Amino acid sequence: MTKMHLTVGPFLVSILFGIAFTCSGATSGSADKSGLEALLVKPFVRAEFVKQRKLAILTKPFVTQGYILFDRDKGMVWKTTAPVNDTLLITETSIRQFDGEKQTVVSDRNPVMTSISDMFLTIMSLDKDKILSVYELQSSGSDKQMYRLLPRDKRMQSIISYIQLVGADRIQSIEIMEKSGDSTRIEITNERYERAQLTADDRALLEKL
Amino acid sequence: MIVHFWKNYNAMFRLLWGIFIAGCIVFLGANLHVSKLQTNLFELLPGNSSDTVPSAVLDAYSERLSRKVAFLVSASSDPAAQVGADRVHAILSESRLFNAVQFKITEDQIKSIYSLYRPYRHVLLTDHDRQEILHDKNYLLNRLSSNLASPVAALNSDLLKDDPFLTYRAFLNSLPAGNPRIEIIDGYAMIQESDTSHVFISAELNGSPFDQAIQYRFDTLLQQVTDAIEPGAVSVEAHGVIRYATENRKLAQSEMMVIGTGSLFGILLIFVIVFRQSFRLLLILLPVLTGMIVAVSVSLLIFDNIHLISLVFGVSLIGVSIDYALHYSCANSNLTSFKDGNSALRAVRPALTIGLITSIAGYATLAMTDFPALRQMAVIAIAGLTAAYLTVVLWLPMMISQPLVIREPVRNLAIRLTTKVSSISKWPVWWPILLITVVMLVAGLLRSENDDIRMMRASLPQLDLVDSKFRDLLGEFPNSQYVLVAGDSPDEVLERERALLKHLRSNSGSELSGRYEALSDWLPSHQQQVRNLSLYTSLLDDQDFVSRFETMGLPMSLIDHYKTQTRLQGTEFLSIDRFMDSPPGRLKRDNWLGKIDAHYYSIVRLYGVDRLDVLSDKVSQAEQVYLIDRTTSISSVLGIYRQSIEKMFPIVLVVIFLIMIFRFGVSGAVRVLGTPVLAALLSFLMVILILGHYNLFTIFGLIITIAIAIDYAIFVYESKEGSSGTYLAISLAGITTVLAFGLLSLSDTPALMTFGLTLLFGIVFAYFLTPFIVKQGEK
């Protein structure tokens, strides 16, 4: 005899988050892709970030600093150094917290977290075709250094209003505007493009992916 | 005058016996009911052995489990499997055979789970969070910071308003995920292989799987399902106790038809071949019939109910009593010089009486044990054999008064057989003793017992294949064992369960692997909820905690709101009744037995737990927690009975031997008893050599062998030298026994096959050994 079980937790959290389960194909028009191409031409392997998380409920933005390590084939290490010390290992299949010794799965079946991590990995990949398959490009005013991406997937549409990339020949910032009015702004600086530029610690971290 | 007086006296006894039989029939008519038949194998245990956990508790759970049926709908793609599952579900729902069919997980169902817990979120904490908070009061704030820092935390204002410390989210995430291989895809519970998609449907029958009517309807349902799906593209498998019960019933019916009909036909054919007035031979079955009527009546009178095993074995013993009628019939025939039934009876009565006395003495000894089934078997056998004896002695001379005519060829054969037997040189008396000793030694060296009940059930390879398929797909399978937790209140049960699971799970990965499924994973006890509330309150009253909260950018209004909510929580806790009444509670019904006999019980189900010895050790350290392994327990009950009979039977033989000494002297007693004992030992040796092991059913076969063979030996010893009727009767008795029981050796059910094989060898050995050991007319 068998008994069926629900993977309840993640689905309940999704409901908390107000996610719809239906998916649909999305269609939209096109925009200035050539500028976007220039923006996406150089994927970095390491970059520092300052992230501002603005929630309507917070009295002030929650600001964190750290750095990102990126491997196109494996995924991303998100290392926060201030005000908390946190290391996240983000791949297509899992999100794990790493404390220097052991890895704890944060949630590998939470559809919301999975969607958001996919979003980051897609953006960070700087793969234009991949990005445009997931997002519709919408020009933002006359400033060609600002590119607004709208999610095609209905599930993401219920969370994200748009993702705004700013920069000319490199991504300077990423802003994620949520439907709830909350937002995240990530300033990218100090990029490095060659693996040889990574420290031994950085390489060791990438190996954990 | 004396003869006249005796005739009247005899007539009075016949009448009284008839009235007694009629009374038994009336008694049975009023009292015989299926409820009187006890099938619980644990009732076979002596004293209070089965009282550790009330059998009502175990029966309730076993009954519930036995009603579960799982369906697997498979196709080459997800959509095809889902469409197939839709069709199967429609058929299952229309059949009205099921209480519940778990089919799709809808968003509404998931939301209903959320609605259940949300009002109680202020008293819900995971064990991990609780431990961490007790270790570091800033744990929740640290976690909140990490989540705010994370780019993928899925954290927004609405979530924080409702759950500022993310404890409720953590609790929801901690709810069991079930089998890790099953995914919910488009609401369907599915397992995906590289080229096949499978949808699971689980259902619960609204009746017992052992109910024949339910089985017929289920068979019809399976046919409907097969007809409804696209052949070749979609396949459906069903798995559950009902499948095994149905196939076993069909096998039993088929065997009963073949073997039973074959036996009956064979017996009737033998009678027709041997006797000319065949229709009167139905009267030969009368002692067996009256024996059964009286045996069941007396048993019900003494015990109020009869165990199935006692009944089956006891009735088998009564079947031996056909020998009494056969000896009388052969004595009252044209093979002998007796003019009428009374004279023939006078000739065979001493042997019949000795046979009965030795049987009663033997079974009476068994009745002195502590084992309920042995006492019942003894009562059934004694009452039945006595009734058969009285029927032969009181009624048959009246009903078959004129000598029966044995057909000429058979008569000549019987005479030649008797002459041949008489000419055989008898072995010296010490030969049987020597042979018994040697065979006993050899058998003792080779003996290998196997009491595992699983070895005794029929092999059903097609169902075993389905079983394997489910196991391979799921990667784990529910153990047949489970853990039972008892308590005086639901809360006590939940607390004990929680403590046990903590202990078991903290040891997982070391020597104890497997998964546990329990109610307390979904419902914290009332005490735990109270402790959680107290912990929350203490945190919110801590100024350092609150200051840090504010420093992170979180508004004080949130803390105030949360404090108000926790105060309002007050006495609002999630109760067992509220939980069981909810959608998740209904899913967990199998883990909660509720109140039985003033106690409450829950079940912890086991999946893929292989080190049961380790689990048993850990469970034994907990109060009122029991590891239930019914299969092993049933096997051990059978083993206990086997050992008990093995110990008692030598005593039984000694008692019979002592009685025989009075009648036959020492030498005679050695021959008369030695023959059946030797036959039984040789049969035992053959069974071990052929099957490799023996069990309780082998022992049953040996007991009946000895019972039958003793009668052979007694009749030969007591009969006149050269009396052809005796050997004809023994031959007929042997043939009827082989036809009635020996054919069971052809059964696909190992238990019956063992029993039949033992008897078959035993009777054959007894038949051929008797002429060498027991001399006719030696008395």
PDB file of C-alpha atoms in Angstrom, chain B residues 142-307:
ATOM      1  CA  ASN B 142      19.654  37.119  12.884  1.00  0.00           C
ATOM      2  CA  ARG B 143      17.590  34.977  10.635  1.00  0.00           C
ATOM      3  CA  LEU B 144      15.445  37.909   9.640  1.00  0.00           C
ATOM      4  CA  SER B 145      18.571  39.867   8.762  1.00  0.00           C
ATOM      5  CA  SER B 146      19.840  37.021   6.594  1.00  0.00           C
ATOM      6  CA  ASN B 147      16.549  36.897   4.813  1.00  0.00           C
ATOM      7  CA  LEU B 148      16.519  40.621   4.206  1.00  0.00           C
ATOM      8  CA  ALA B 149      20.084  40.345   2.949  1.00  0.00           C
ATOM      9  CA  SER B 150      19.311  37.431   0.641  1.00  0.00           C
ATOM     10  CA  PRO B 151      18.484  38.237  -2.987  1.00  0.00           C
ATOM     11  CA  VAL B 152      16.128  35.255  -3.203  1.00  0.00           C
ATOM     12  CA  ALA B 153      14.374  35.262   0.141  1.00  0.00           C
ATOM     13  CA  ALA B 154      10.867  35.885  -1.212  1.00  0.00           C
ATOM     14  CA  LEU B 155      10.235  38.282   1.617  1.00  0.00           C
ATOM     15  CA  ASN B 156       7.785  41.149   1.282  1.00  0.00           C
ATOM     16  CA  SER B 157       5.895  43.622   3.460  1.00  0.00           C
ATOM     17  CA  ASP B 158       2.699  41.591   3.578  1.00  0.00           C
ATOM     18  CA  LEU B 159       4.594  38.560   4.767  1.00  0.00           C
ATOM     19  CA  LEU B 160       6.388  40.508   7.478  1.00  0.00           C
ATOM     20  CA  LYS B 161       3.197  42.081   8.746  1.00  0.00           C
ATOM     21  CA  ASP B 162       1.738  38.656   9.278  1.00  0.00           C
ATOM     22  CA  ASP B 163       4.875  36.845  10.335  1.00  0.00           C
ATOM     23  CA  PRO B 164       7.611  39.322  11.346  1.00  0.00           C
ATOM     24  CA  PHE B 165       9.944  36.664  12.731  1.00  0.00           C
ATOM     25  CA  LEU B 166       9.324  34.170   9.922  1.00  0.00           C
ATOM     26  CA  THR B 167       8.483  31.486  12.452  1.00  0.00           C
ATOM     27  CA  TYR B 168       5.173  30.711  10.837  1.00  0.00           C
ATOM     28  CA  ARG B 169       6.851  30.351   7.453  1.00  0.00           C
ATOM     29  CA  ALA B 170       9.436  28.059   9.010  1.00  0.00           C
ATOM     30  CA  PHE B 171       6.662  25.976  10.571  1.00  0.00           C
ATOM     31  CA  LEU B 172       4.865  25.590   7.240  1.00  0.00           C
ATOM     32  CA  ASN B 173       8.122  24.667   5.539  1.00  0.00           C
ATOM     33  CA  SER B 174       8.723  22.036   8.197  1.00  0.00           C
ATOM     34  CA  LEU B 175       5.507  20.142   7.463  1.00  0.00           C
ATOM     35  CA  PRO B 176       6.421  16.709   6.123  1.00  0.00           C
ATOM     36  CA  ALA B 177       7.034  16.437   2.426  1.00  0.00           C
ATOM     37  CA  GLY B 178       6.201  12.779   2.264  1.00  0.00           C
ATOM     38  CA  ASN B 179       7.837  10.505  -0.223  1.00  0.00           C
ATOM     39  CA  PRO B 180      10.657  12.524  -1.824  1.00  0.00           C
ATOM     40  CA  ARG B 181      10.093  10.903  -5.206  1.00  0.00           C
ATOM     41  CA  ILE B 182       6.525  12.103  -5.551  1.00  0.00           C
ATOM     42  CA  GLU B 183       6.031  15.539  -7.083  1.00  0.00           C
ATOM     43  CA  ILE B 184       2.865  17.523  -7.420  1.00  0.00           C
ATOM     44  CA  ILE B 185       2.547  18.411 -11.081  1.00  0.00           C
ATOM     45  CA  ASP B 186      -0.562  20.251 -12.173  1.00  0.00           C
ATOM     46  CA  GLY B 187      -2.112  19.025  -8.938  1.00  0.00           C
ATOM     47  CA  TYR B 188      -1.446  15.341  -9.666  1.00  0.00           C
ATOM     48  CA  ALA B 189       0.819  13.259  -7.435  1.00  0.00           C
ATOM     49  CA  MET B 190       3.355  11.999  -9.938  1.00  0.00           C
ATOM     50  CA  ILE B 191       6.603  10.177 -10.335  1.00  0.00           C
ATOM     51  CA  GLN B 192       8.511  10.773 -13.521  1.00  0.00           C
ATOM     52  CA  GLU B 193      10.896   8.288 -15.007  1.00  0.00           C
ATOM     53  CA  SER B 194      12.916   8.932 -18.139  1.00  0.00           C
ATOM     54  CA  ASP B 195      10.293   7.545 -20.491  1.00  0.00           C
ATOM     55  CA  THR B 196       7.241   7.036 -18.312  1.00  0.00           C
ATOM     56  CA  SER B 197       5.040   9.231 -16.194  1.00  0.00           C
ATOM     57  CA  HIS B 198       3.052   7.771 -13.312  1.00  0.00           C
ATOM     58  CA  VAL B 199       0.104   9.221 -11.437  1.00  0.00           C
ATOM     59  CA  PHE B 200      -0.776   7.902  -8.000  1.00  0.00           C
ATOM     60  CA  ILE B 201      -4.324   7.557  -6.819  1.00  0.00           C
ATOM     61  CA  SER B 202      -5.025   6.270  -3.342  1.00  0.00           C
ATOM     62  CA  ALA B 203      -8.395   5.107  -2.112  1.00  0.00           C
ATOM     63  CA  GLU B 204     -10.009   3.533   0.908  1.00  0.00           C
ATOM     64  CA  LEU B 205     -12.594   0.771   0.592  1.00  0.00           C
ATOM     65  CA  ASN B 206     -15.855   1.231   2.418  1.00  0.00           C
ATOM     66  CA  GLY B 207     -15.861  -2.416   3.498  1.00  0.00           C
ATOM     67  CA  SER B 208     -13.525  -5.192   4.525  1.00  0.00           C
ATOM     68  CA  PRO B 209     -11.228  -6.537   1.787  1.00  0.00           C
ATOM     69  CA  PHE B 210     -12.050 -10.026   3.083  1.00  0.00           C
ATOM     70  CA  ASP B 211     -15.747  -9.545   2.334  1.00  0.00           C
ATOM     71  CA  GLN B 212     -16.523 -11.612  -0.726  1.00  0.00           C
ATOM     72  CA  ALA B 213     -19.102  -9.173  -2.024  1.00  0.00           C
ATOM     73  CA  ILE B 214     -16.546  -6.359  -1.896  1.00  0.00           C
ATOM     74  CA  GLN B 215     -14.033  -8.566  -3.703  1.00  0.00           C
ATOM     75  CA  TYR B 216     -16.444  -9.315  -6.529  1.00  0.00           C
ATOM     76  CA  ARG B 217     -17.236  -5.647  -6.970  1.00  0.00           C
ATOM     77  CA  PHE B 218     -13.562  -4.791  -6.954  1.00  0.00           C
ATOM     78  CA  ASP B 219     -12.856  -7.373  -9.651  1.00  0.00           C
ATOM     79  CA  THR B 220     -15.616  -5.816 -11.761  1.00  0.00           C
ATOM     80  CA  LEU B 221     -14.144  -2.392 -11.137  1.00  0.00           C
ATOM     81  CA  LEU B 222     -10.706  -3.461 -12.333  1.00  0.00           C
ATOM     82  CA  GLN B 223     -12.264  -4.774 -15.518  1.00  0.00           C
ATOM     83  CA  GLN B 224     -14.073  -1.483 -16.042  1.00  0.00           C
ATOM     84  CA  VAL B 225     -10.838   0.418 -15.556  1.00  0.00           C
ATOM     85  CA  THR B 226      -9.035  -1.804 -18.044  1.00  0.00           C
ATOM     86  CA  ASP B 227     -11.796  -1.269 -20.590  1.00  0.00           C
ATOM     87  CA  ALA B 228     -11.817   2.498 -20.107  1.00  0.00           C
ATOM     88  CA  ILE B 229      -8.158   3.228 -20.715  1.00  0.00           C
ATOM     89  CA  GLU B 230      -6.359   3.305 -23.997  1.00  0.00           C
ATOM     90  CA  PRO B 231      -4.705  -0.091 -24.388  1.00  0.00           C
ATOM     91  CA  GLY B 232      -1.002   0.034 -25.010  1.00  0.00           C
ATOM     92  CA  ALA B 233      -0.763   3.747 -24.289  1.00  0.00           C
ATOM     93  CA  VAL B 234      -1.914   3.809 -20.668  1.00  0.00           C
ATOM     94  CA  SER B 235      -1.619   1.107 -18.038  1.00  0.00           C
ATOM     95  CA  VAL B 236      -3.160   0.831 -14.596  1.00  0.00           C
ATOM     96  CA  GLU B 237      -1.968  -1.262 -11.663  1.00  0.00           C
ATOM     97  CA  ALA B 238      -3.801  -1.727  -8.394  1.00  0.00           C
ATOM     98  CA  HIS B 239      -2.124  -2.682  -5.150  1.00  0.00           C
ATOM     99  CA  GLY B 240      -3.590  -3.512  -1.770  1.00  0.00           C
ATOM    100  CA  VAL B 241      -4.673  -6.203   0.644  1.00  0.00           C
ATOM    101  CA  ILE B 242      -7.852  -6.717  -1.363  1.00  0.00           C
ATOM    102  CA  ARG B 243      -5.849  -8.032  -4.300  1.00  0.00           C
ATOM    103  CA  TYR B 244      -4.130 -10.650  -2.149  1.00  0.00           C
ATOM    104  CA  ALA B 245      -7.340 -11.532  -0.315  1.00  0.00           C
ATOM    105  CA  THR B 246      -9.193 -11.984  -3.602  1.00  0.00           C
ATOM    106  CA  GLU B 247      -6.502 -14.132  -5.183  1.00  0.00           C
ATOM    107  CA  ASN B 248      -6.166 -16.260  -2.060  1.00  0.00           C
ATOM    108  CA  ARG B 249      -9.905 -16.780  -1.970  1.00  0.00           C
ATOM    109  CA  LYS B 250      -9.952 -17.774  -5.619  1.00  0.00           C
ATOM    110  CA  LEU B 251      -7.064 -20.151  -5.035  1.00  0.00           C
ATOM    111  CA  ALA B 252      -8.743 -21.670  -1.991  1.00  0.00           C
ATOM    112  CA  GLN B 253     -12.038 -22.073  -3.826  1.00  0.00           C
ATOM    113  CA  SER B 254     -10.331 -23.586  -6.828  1.00  0.00           C
ATOM    114  CA  GLU B 255      -8.411 -26.006  -4.641  1.00  0.00           C
ATOM    115  CA  MET B 256     -11.485 -26.860  -2.647  1.00  0.00           C
ATOM    116  CA  MET B 257     -13.266 -27.549  -5.881  1.00  0.00           C
ATOM    117  CA  VAL B 258     -10.514 -29.685  -7.335  1.00  0.00           C
ATOM    118  CA  ILE B 259      -9.156 -31.344  -4.237  1.00  0.00           C
ATOM    119  CA  GLY B 260     -12.416 -31.416  -2.326  1.00  0.00           C
ATOM    120  CA  THR B 261     -14.420 -32.715  -5.247  1.00  0.00           C
ATOM    121  CA  GLY B 262     -11.649 -35.086  -6.160  1.00  0.00           C
ATOM    122  CA  SER B 263     -11.517 -36.399  -2.607  1.00  0.00           C
ATOM    123  CA  LEU B 264     -15.246 -36.823  -2.290  1.00  0.00           C
ATOM    124  CA  PHE B 265     -15.549 -38.412  -5.691  1.00  0.00           C
ATOM    125  CA  GLY B 266     -12.640 -40.700  -4.967  1.00  0.00           C
ATOM    126  CA  ILE B 267     -14.080 -41.776  -1.653  1.00  0.00           C
ATOM    127  CA  LEU B 268     -17.499 -42.434  -3.131  1.00  0.00           C
ATOM    128  CA  LEU B 269     -15.937 -44.286  -6.022  1.00  0.00           C
ATOM    129  CA  ILE B 270     -13.980 -46.510  -3.651  1.00  0.00           C
ATOM    130  CA  PHE B 271     -17.153 -47.274  -1.761  1.00  0.00           C
ATOM    131  CA  VAL B 272     -18.998 -48.072  -4.963  1.00  0.00           C
ATOM    132  CA  ILE B 273     -16.176 -50.314  -6.116  1.00  0.00           C
ATOM    133  CA  VAL B 274     -15.959 -52.135  -2.784  1.00  0.00           C
ATOM    134  CA  PHE B 275     -19.561 -52.384  -1.643  1.00  0.00           C
ATOM    135  CA  ARG B 276     -22.579 -53.414  -3.591  1.00  0.00           C
ATOM    136  CA  GLN B 277     -25.234 -51.561  -1.601  1.00  0.00           C
ATOM    137  CA  SER B 278     -23.509 -48.289  -2.040  1.00  0.00           C
ATOM    138  CA  PHE B 279     -26.365 -46.044  -0.979  1.00  0.00           C
ATOM    139  CA  ARG B 280     -26.305 -47.456   2.519  1.00  0.00           C
ATOM    140  CA  LEU B 281     -22.722 -46.406   2.744  1.00  0.00           C
ATOM    141  CA  LEU B 282     -23.749 -42.842   3.212  1.00  0.00           C
ATOM    142  CA  LEU B 283     -24.531 -44.082   6.683  1.00  0.00           C
ATOM    143  CA  ILE B 284     -20.809 -44.619   7.154  1.00  0.00           C
ATOM    144  CA  LEU B 285     -20.454 -40.853   7.124  1.00  0.00           C
ATOM    145  CA  LEU B 286     -23.039 -40.508   9.887  1.00  0.00           C
ATOM    146  CA  PRO B 287     -20.547 -40.961  12.780  1.00  0.00           C
ATOM    147  CA  VAL B 288     -18.365 -38.223  11.301  1.00  0.00           C
ATOM    148  CA  LEU B 289     -21.363 -35.922  10.984  1.00  0.00           C
ATOM    149  CA  THR B 290     -22.625 -36.528  14.510  1.00  0.00           C
ATOM    150  CA  GLY B 291     -19.065 -36.219  15.747  1.00  0.00           C
ATOM    151  CA  MET B 292     -18.795 -32.737  14.275  1.00  0.00           C
ATOM    152  CA  ILE B 293     -22.196 -31.644  15.566  1.00  0.00           C
ATOM    153  CA  VAL B 294     -21.422 -32.729  19.112  1.00  0.00           C
ATOM    154  CA  ALA B 295     -17.840 -31.402  19.018  1.00  0.00           C
ATOM    155  CA  VAL B 296     -18.842 -27.894  17.953  1.00  0.00           C
ATOM    156  CA  SER B 297     -21.766 -27.835  20.415  1.00  0.00           C
ATOM    157  CA  VAL B 298     -19.662 -28.912  23.391  1.00  0.00           C
ATOM    158  CA  SER B 299     -16.944 -26.498  22.410  1.00  0.00           C
ATOM    159  CA  LEU B 300     -19.325 -23.555  22.224  1.00  0.00           C
ATOM    160  CA  LEU B 301     -20.828 -24.541  25.535  1.00  0.00           C
ATOM    161  CA  ILE B 302     -17.457 -24.606  27.274  1.00  0.00           C
ATOM    162  CA  PHE B 303     -15.600 -21.812  25.490  1.00  0.00           C
ATOM    163  CA  ASP B 304     -18.322 -19.566  24.068  1.00  0.00           C
ATOM    164  CA  ASN B 305     -16.275 -19.125  20.914  1.00  0.00           C
ATOM    165  CA  ILE B 306     -14.003 -21.335  18.861  1.00  0.00           C
ATOM    166  CA  HIS B 307     -10.760 -20.398  17.241  1.00  0.00           C
TER     167      HIS B 307
END
